[in-house]
Tab-separated table of C-alpha atoms in Angstrom:
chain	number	residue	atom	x	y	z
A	150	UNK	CA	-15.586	49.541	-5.029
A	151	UNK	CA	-17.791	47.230	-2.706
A	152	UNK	CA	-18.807	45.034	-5.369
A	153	UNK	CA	-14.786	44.166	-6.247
A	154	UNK	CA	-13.965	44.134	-2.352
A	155	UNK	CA	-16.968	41.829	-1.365
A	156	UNK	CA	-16.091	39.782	-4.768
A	157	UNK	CA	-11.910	39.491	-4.345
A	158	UNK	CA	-13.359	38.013	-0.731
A	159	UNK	CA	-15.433	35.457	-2.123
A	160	UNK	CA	-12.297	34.302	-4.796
A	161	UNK	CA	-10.562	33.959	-1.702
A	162	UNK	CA	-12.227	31.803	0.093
A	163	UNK	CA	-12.975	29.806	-3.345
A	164	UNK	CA	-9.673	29.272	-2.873
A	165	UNK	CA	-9.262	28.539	0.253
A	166	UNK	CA	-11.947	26.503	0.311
A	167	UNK	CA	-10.692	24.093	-3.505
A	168	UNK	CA	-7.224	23.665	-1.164
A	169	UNK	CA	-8.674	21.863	1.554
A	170	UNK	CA	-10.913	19.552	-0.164
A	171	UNK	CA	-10.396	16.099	-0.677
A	172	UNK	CA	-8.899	15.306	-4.085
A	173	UNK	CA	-9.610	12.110	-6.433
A	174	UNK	CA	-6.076	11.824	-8.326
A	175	UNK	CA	-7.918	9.913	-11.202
A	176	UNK	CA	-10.255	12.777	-11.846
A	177	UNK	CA	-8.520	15.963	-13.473
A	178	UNK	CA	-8.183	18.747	-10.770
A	179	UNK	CA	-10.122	22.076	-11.165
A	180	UNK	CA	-8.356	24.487	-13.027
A	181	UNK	CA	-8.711	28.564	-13.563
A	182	UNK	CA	-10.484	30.866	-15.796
A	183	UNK	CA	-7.717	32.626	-16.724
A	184	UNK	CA	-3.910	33.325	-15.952
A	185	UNK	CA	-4.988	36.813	-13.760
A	186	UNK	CA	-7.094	34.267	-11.258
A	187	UNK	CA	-4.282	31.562	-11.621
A	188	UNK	CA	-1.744	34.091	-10.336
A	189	UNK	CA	-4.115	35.171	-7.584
A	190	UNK	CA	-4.804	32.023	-5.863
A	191	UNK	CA	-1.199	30.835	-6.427
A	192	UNK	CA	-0.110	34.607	-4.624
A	193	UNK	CA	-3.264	33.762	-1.335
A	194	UNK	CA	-1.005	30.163	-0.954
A	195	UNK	CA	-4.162	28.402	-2.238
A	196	UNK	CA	-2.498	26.361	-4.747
A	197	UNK	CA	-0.747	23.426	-2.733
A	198	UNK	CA	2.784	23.130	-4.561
A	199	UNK	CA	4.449	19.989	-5.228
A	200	UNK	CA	7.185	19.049	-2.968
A	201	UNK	CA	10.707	19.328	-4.846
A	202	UNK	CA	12.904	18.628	-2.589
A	203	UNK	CA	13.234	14.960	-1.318
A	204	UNK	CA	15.309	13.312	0.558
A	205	UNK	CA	16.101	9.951	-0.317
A	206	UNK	CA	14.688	7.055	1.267
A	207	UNK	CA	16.545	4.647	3.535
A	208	UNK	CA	14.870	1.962	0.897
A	209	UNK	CA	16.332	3.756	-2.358
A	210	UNK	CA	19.822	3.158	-3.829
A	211	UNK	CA	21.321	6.204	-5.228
A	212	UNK	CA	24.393	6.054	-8.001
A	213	UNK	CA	25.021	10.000	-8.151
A	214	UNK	CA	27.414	11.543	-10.328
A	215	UNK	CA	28.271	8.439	-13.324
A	216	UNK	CA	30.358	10.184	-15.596
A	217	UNK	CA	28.391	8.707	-19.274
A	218	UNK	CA	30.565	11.043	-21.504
A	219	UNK	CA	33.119	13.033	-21.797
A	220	UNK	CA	33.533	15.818	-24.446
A	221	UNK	CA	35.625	19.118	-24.929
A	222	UNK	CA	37.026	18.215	-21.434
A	223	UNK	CA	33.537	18.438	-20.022
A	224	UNK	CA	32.207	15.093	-17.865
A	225	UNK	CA	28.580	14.495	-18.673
A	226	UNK	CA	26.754	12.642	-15.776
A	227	UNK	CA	24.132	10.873	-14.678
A	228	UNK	CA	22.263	9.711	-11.557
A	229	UNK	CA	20.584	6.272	-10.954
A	230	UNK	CA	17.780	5.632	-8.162
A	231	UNK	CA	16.531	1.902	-6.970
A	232	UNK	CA	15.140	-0.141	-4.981
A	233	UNK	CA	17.768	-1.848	-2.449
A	234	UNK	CA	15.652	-5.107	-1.976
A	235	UNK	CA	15.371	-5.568	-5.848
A	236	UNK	CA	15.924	-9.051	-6.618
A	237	UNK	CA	15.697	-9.087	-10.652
A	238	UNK	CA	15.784	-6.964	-13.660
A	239	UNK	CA	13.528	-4.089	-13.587
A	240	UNK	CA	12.020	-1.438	-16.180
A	241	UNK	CA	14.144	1.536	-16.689
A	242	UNK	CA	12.206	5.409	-16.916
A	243	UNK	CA	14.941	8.162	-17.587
A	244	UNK	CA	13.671	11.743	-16.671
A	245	UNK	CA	15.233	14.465	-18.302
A	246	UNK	CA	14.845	17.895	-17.393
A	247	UNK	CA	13.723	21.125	-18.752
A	248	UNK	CA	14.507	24.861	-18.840
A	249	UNK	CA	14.031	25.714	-22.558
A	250	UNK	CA	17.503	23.676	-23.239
A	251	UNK	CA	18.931	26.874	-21.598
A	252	UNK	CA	18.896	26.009	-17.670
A	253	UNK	CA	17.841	23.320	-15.608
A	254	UNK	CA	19.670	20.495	-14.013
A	255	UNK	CA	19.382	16.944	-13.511
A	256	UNK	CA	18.361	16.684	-9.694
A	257	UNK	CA	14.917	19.235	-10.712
A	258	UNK	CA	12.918	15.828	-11.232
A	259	UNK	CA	14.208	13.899	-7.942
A	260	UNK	CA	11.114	13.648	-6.758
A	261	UNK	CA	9.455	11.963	-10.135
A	262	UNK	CA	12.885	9.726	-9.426
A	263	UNK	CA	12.326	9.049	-6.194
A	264	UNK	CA	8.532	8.276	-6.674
A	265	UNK	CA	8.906	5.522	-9.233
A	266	UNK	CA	11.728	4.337	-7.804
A	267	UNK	CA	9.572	3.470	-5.004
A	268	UNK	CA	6.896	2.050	-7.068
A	269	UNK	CA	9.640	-0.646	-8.132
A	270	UNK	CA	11.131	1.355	-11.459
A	271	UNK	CA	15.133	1.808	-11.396
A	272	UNK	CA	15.177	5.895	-12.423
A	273	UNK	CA	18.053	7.878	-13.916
A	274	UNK	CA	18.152	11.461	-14.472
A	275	UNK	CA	20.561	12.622	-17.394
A	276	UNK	CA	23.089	15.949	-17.343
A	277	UNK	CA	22.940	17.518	-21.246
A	278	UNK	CA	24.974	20.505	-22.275
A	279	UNK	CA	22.586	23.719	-22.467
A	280	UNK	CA	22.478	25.788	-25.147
A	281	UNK	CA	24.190	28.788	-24.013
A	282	UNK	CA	27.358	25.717	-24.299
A	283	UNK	CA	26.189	24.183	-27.249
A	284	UNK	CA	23.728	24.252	-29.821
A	285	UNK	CA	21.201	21.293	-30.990
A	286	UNK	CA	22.043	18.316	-31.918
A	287	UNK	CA	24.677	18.095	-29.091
A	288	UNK	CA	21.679	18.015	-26.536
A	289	UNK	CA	19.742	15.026	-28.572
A	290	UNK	CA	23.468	13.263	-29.256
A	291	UNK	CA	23.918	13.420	-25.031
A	292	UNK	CA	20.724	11.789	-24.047
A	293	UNK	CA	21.352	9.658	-26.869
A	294	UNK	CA	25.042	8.469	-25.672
A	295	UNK	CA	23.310	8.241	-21.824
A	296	UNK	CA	20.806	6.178	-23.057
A	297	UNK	CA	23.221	3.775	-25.053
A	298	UNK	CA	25.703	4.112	-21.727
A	299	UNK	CA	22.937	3.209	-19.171
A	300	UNK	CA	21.873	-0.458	-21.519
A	301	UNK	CA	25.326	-1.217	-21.623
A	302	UNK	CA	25.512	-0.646	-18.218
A	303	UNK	CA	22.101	-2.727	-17.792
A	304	UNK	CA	23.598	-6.107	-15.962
A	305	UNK	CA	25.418	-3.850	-13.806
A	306	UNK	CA	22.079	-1.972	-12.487
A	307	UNK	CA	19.918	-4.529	-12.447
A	308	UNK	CA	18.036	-3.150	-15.519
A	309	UNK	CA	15.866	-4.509	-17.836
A	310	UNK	CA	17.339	-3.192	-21.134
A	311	UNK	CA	14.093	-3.949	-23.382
A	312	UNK	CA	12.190	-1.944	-21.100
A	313	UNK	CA	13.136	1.620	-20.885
A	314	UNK	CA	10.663	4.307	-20.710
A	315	UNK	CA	12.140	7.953	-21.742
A	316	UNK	CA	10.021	10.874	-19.798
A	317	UNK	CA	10.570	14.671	-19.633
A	318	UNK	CA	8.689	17.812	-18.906
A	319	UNK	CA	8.728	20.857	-20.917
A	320	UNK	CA	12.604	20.915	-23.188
A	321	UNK	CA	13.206	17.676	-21.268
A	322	UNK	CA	9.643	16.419	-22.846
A	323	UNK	CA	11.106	17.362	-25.959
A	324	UNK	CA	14.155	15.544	-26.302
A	325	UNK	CA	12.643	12.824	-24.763
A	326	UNK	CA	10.284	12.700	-28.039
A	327	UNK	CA	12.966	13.367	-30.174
A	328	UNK	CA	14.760	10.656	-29.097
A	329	UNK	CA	12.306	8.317	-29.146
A	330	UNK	CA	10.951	9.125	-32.520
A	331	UNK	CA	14.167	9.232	-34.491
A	332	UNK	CA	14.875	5.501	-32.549
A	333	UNK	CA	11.499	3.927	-33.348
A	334	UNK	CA	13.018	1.353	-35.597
A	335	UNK	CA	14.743	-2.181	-33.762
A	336	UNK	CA	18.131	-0.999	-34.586
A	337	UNK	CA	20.996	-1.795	-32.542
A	338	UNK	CA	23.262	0.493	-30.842
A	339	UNK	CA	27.296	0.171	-30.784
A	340	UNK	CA	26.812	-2.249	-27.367
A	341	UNK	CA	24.587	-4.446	-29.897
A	342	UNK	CA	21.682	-3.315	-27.562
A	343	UNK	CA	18.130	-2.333	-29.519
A	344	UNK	CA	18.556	1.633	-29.586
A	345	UNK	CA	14.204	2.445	-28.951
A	346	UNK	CA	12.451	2.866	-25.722
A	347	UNK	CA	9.140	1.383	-25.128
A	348	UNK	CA	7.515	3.891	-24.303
A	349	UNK	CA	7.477	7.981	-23.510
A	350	UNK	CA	6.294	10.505	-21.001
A	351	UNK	CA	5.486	13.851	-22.331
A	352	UNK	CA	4.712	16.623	-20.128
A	353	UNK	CA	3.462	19.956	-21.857
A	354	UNK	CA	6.632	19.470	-24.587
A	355	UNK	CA	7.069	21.280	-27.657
A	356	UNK	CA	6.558	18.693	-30.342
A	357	UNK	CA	6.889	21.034	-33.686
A	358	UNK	CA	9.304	23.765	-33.766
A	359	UNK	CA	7.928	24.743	-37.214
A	360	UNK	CA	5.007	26.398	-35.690
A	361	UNK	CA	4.380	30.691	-35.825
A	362	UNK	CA	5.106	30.775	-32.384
A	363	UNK	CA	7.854	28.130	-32.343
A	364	UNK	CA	9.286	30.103	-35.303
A	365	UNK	CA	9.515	33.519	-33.154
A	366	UNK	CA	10.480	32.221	-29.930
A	367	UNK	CA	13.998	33.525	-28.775
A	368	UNK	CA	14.956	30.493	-26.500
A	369	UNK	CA	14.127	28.236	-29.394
A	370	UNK	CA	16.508	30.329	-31.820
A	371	UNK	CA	19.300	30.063	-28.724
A	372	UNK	CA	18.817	26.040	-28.935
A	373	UNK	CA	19.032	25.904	-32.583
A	374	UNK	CA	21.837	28.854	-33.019
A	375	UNK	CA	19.633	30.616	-35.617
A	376	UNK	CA	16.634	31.818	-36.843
A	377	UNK	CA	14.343	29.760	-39.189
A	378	UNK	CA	14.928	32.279	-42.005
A	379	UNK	CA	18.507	31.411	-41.506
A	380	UNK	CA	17.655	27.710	-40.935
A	381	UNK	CA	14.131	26.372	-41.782
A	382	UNK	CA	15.810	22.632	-42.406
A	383	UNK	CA	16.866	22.813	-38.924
A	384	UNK	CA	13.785	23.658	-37.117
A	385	UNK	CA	12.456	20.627	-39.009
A	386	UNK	CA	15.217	18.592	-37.908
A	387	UNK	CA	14.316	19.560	-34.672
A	388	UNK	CA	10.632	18.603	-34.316
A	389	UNK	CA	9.679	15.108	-32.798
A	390	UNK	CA	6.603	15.415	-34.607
A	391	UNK	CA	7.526	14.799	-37.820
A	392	UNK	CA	9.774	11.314	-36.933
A	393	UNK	CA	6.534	9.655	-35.933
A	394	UNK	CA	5.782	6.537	-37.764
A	395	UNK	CA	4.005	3.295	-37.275
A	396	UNK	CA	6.236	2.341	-35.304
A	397	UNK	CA	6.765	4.960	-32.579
A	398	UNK	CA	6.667	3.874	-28.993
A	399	UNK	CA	3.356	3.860	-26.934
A	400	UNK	CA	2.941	7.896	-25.675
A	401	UNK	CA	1.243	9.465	-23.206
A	402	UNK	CA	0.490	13.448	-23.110
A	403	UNK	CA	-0.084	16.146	-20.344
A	404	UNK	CA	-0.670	19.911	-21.331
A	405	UNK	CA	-3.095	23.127	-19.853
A	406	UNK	CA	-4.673	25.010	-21.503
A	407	UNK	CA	-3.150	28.156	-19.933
A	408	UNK	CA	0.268	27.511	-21.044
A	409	UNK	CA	1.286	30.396	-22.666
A	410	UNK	CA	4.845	29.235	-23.611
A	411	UNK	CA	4.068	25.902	-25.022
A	412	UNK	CA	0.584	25.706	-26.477
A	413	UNK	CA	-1.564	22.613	-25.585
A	414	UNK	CA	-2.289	22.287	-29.599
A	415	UNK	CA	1.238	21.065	-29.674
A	416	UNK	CA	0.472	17.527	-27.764
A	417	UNK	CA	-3.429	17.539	-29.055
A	418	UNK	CA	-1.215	17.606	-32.487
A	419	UNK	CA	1.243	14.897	-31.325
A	420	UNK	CA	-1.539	12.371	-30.221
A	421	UNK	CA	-3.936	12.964	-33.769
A	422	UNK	CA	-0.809	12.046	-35.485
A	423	UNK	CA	0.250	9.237	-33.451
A	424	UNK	CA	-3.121	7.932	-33.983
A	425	UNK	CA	-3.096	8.208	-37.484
A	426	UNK	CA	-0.093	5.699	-37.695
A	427	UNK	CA	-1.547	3.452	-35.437
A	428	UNK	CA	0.300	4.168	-32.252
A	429	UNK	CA	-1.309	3.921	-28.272
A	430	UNK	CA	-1.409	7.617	-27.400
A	431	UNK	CA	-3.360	8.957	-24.600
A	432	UNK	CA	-3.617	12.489	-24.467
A	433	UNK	CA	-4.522	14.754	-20.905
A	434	UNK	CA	-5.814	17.982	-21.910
A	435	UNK	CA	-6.089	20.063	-18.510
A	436	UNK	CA	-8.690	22.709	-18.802
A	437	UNK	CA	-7.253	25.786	-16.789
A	438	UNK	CA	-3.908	24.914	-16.147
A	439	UNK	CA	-0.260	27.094	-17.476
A	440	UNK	CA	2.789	25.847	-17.783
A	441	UNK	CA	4.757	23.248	-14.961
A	442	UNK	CA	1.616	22.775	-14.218
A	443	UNK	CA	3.047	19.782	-12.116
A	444	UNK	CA	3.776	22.190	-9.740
A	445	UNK	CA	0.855	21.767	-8.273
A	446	UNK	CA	0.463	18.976	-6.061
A	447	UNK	CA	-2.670	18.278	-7.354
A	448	UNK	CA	-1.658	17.761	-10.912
A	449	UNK	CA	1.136	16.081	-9.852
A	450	UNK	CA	-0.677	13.554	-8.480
A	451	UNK	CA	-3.060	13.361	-11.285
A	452	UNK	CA	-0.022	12.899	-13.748
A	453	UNK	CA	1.538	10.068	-11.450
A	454	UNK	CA	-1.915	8.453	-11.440
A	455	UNK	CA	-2.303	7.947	-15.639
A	456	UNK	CA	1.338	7.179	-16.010
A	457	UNK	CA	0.997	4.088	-13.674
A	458	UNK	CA	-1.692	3.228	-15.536
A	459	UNK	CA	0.573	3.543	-19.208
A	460	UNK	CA	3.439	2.270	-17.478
A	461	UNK	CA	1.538	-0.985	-16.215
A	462	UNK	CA	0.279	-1.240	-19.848
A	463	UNK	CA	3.418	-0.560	-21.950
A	464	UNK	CA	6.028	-1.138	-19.472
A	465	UNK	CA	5.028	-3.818	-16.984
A	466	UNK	CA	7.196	-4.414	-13.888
């Protein structure tokens, strides 16, 4: 009994001790052995948590509430963030959230809105109906009317239309892909606007819904509206993976290696077969990290860090 009292001490102030230390953004921060120590130093407070909740900036332009669509009497909207001294055009990076395409809404990833609106991006967040409302495609066909809606709405905004970066974490990382992969080609949209992004942020997303676990999951047979015994063409419809060609946009990749809802294997996956075609892909593996891992200020930081890098790369302001 000695030996675990004198030992749960000693994780404590390991702890303790990891939360006050200086931390090198670039470098990727020290994760846990295992979800049981994960969930102890997150219970001691020794995991410092992203802050959520913003306010916005006395610099930062906020268009809240644009109705993009309306269907079955039911406004879709979205919300734009930039800079008020911008003089010119600027790149565009839509977030879209997550919450297994079940729950969620669009304000969850203010503060990756208000961040890069900061840096100099213009930012838009998009509202998508939920599966408990509707089932898939509707959620792909609403970020893909937003999208269309905010390039023919590019003049207006101040943005730079052939310069849109499409980012998400989780379900949002996943119809982020999706659209992005099934756009790859130049193709114009109904404003006579080219329909791809340049580029796309994917945080921990499930990129094959084809997989064993995929396959059993009950909030993935809620987005699809049935089982892939009932369905199997669906589920393939459904997986960004398998849209990738030569000429998918630039990608970059975060996942841990704790996440125990979306494996990591499903971005290590993504970037061997965005290699294979040719495409940039960058891929973070985070050794000893779960799921919204972003919620921790340190990986947060570390995620900002490498996108600035991709963005300056693939999506130069």
């Amino acid at each position: 009994m000695a030996a675990r009292i004198v030992f749960f001490l000693w994780m404590v102030l390991l702890f303790v001790g990891c939360k006050s230390n200086q931390y090198d953004p670039s470098l990727p921060p020290k994760g846990f052995a295992n979800n049981i120590s994960l969930k102890i130093a997150y219970t001691l407070g020794a995991i410092e948590p992203t802050i959520t909740k913003v306010a916005i900036p006395e610099s930062i332009q906020e268009h809240k509430n644009l109705v993009y669509k309306t269907i079955d009497t039911t406004s879709l909207k979205l919300d734009i963030y930039q800079p008020k001294a911008l003089k010119k055009d600027a790149p565009l990076i839509i977030f879209l959230h997550g919450g297994a395409w079940e729950k969620g809404r669009k304000s969850n990833v203010l503060h990756y809105l208000i961040s890069y609106a900061q840096k100099g991006y213009i930012t838009a967040t998009v509202q998508y109906r939920l599966s408990g409302v509707a089932k898939y495609p509707a959620q792909l066909l609403d970020v893909s009317d937003a999208v269309e809606w905010l390039k023919s709405h590019a003049k207006e905004y101040n943005i730079n239309a052939h310069r849109v970066a499409i980012a998400g974490g989780s379900a949002g990382a996943h119809l982020a892909m999706q659209y992005a992969y099934t756009h790859s080609s130049n193709t114009m949209d109904s404003t006579g606007l080219p329909s791809n992004v340049q580029a796309v942020i994917n945080i921990y997303g499930p990129s094959d819904l084809t997989t064993e676990i995929a396959k059993k999951e009950k909030r993935v047979h809620r987005f699809i509206g049935k089982t892939y015994e009932e369905a199997p063409e669906m589920y393939k419809e459904a997986s960004p993976i398998l849209y990738v060609n030569k000429y998918s946009p630039p990608t970059i990749s975060f996942h841990g290696t704790l996440d125990e809802l979306v494996p990591y294997g499903q971005s290590k996956k993504l970037h061997e077969t965005l290699k294979s075609y040719g495409v940039p892909s960058y891929y973070h593996e985070l050794k000893g990290w779960p799921h919204a891992m972003d919620l921790s200020a340190k990986v947060f930081s570390y995620i900002q860090y490498h996108t600035d890098i991709f963005l300056e790369k693939h999506l130069k302001l």
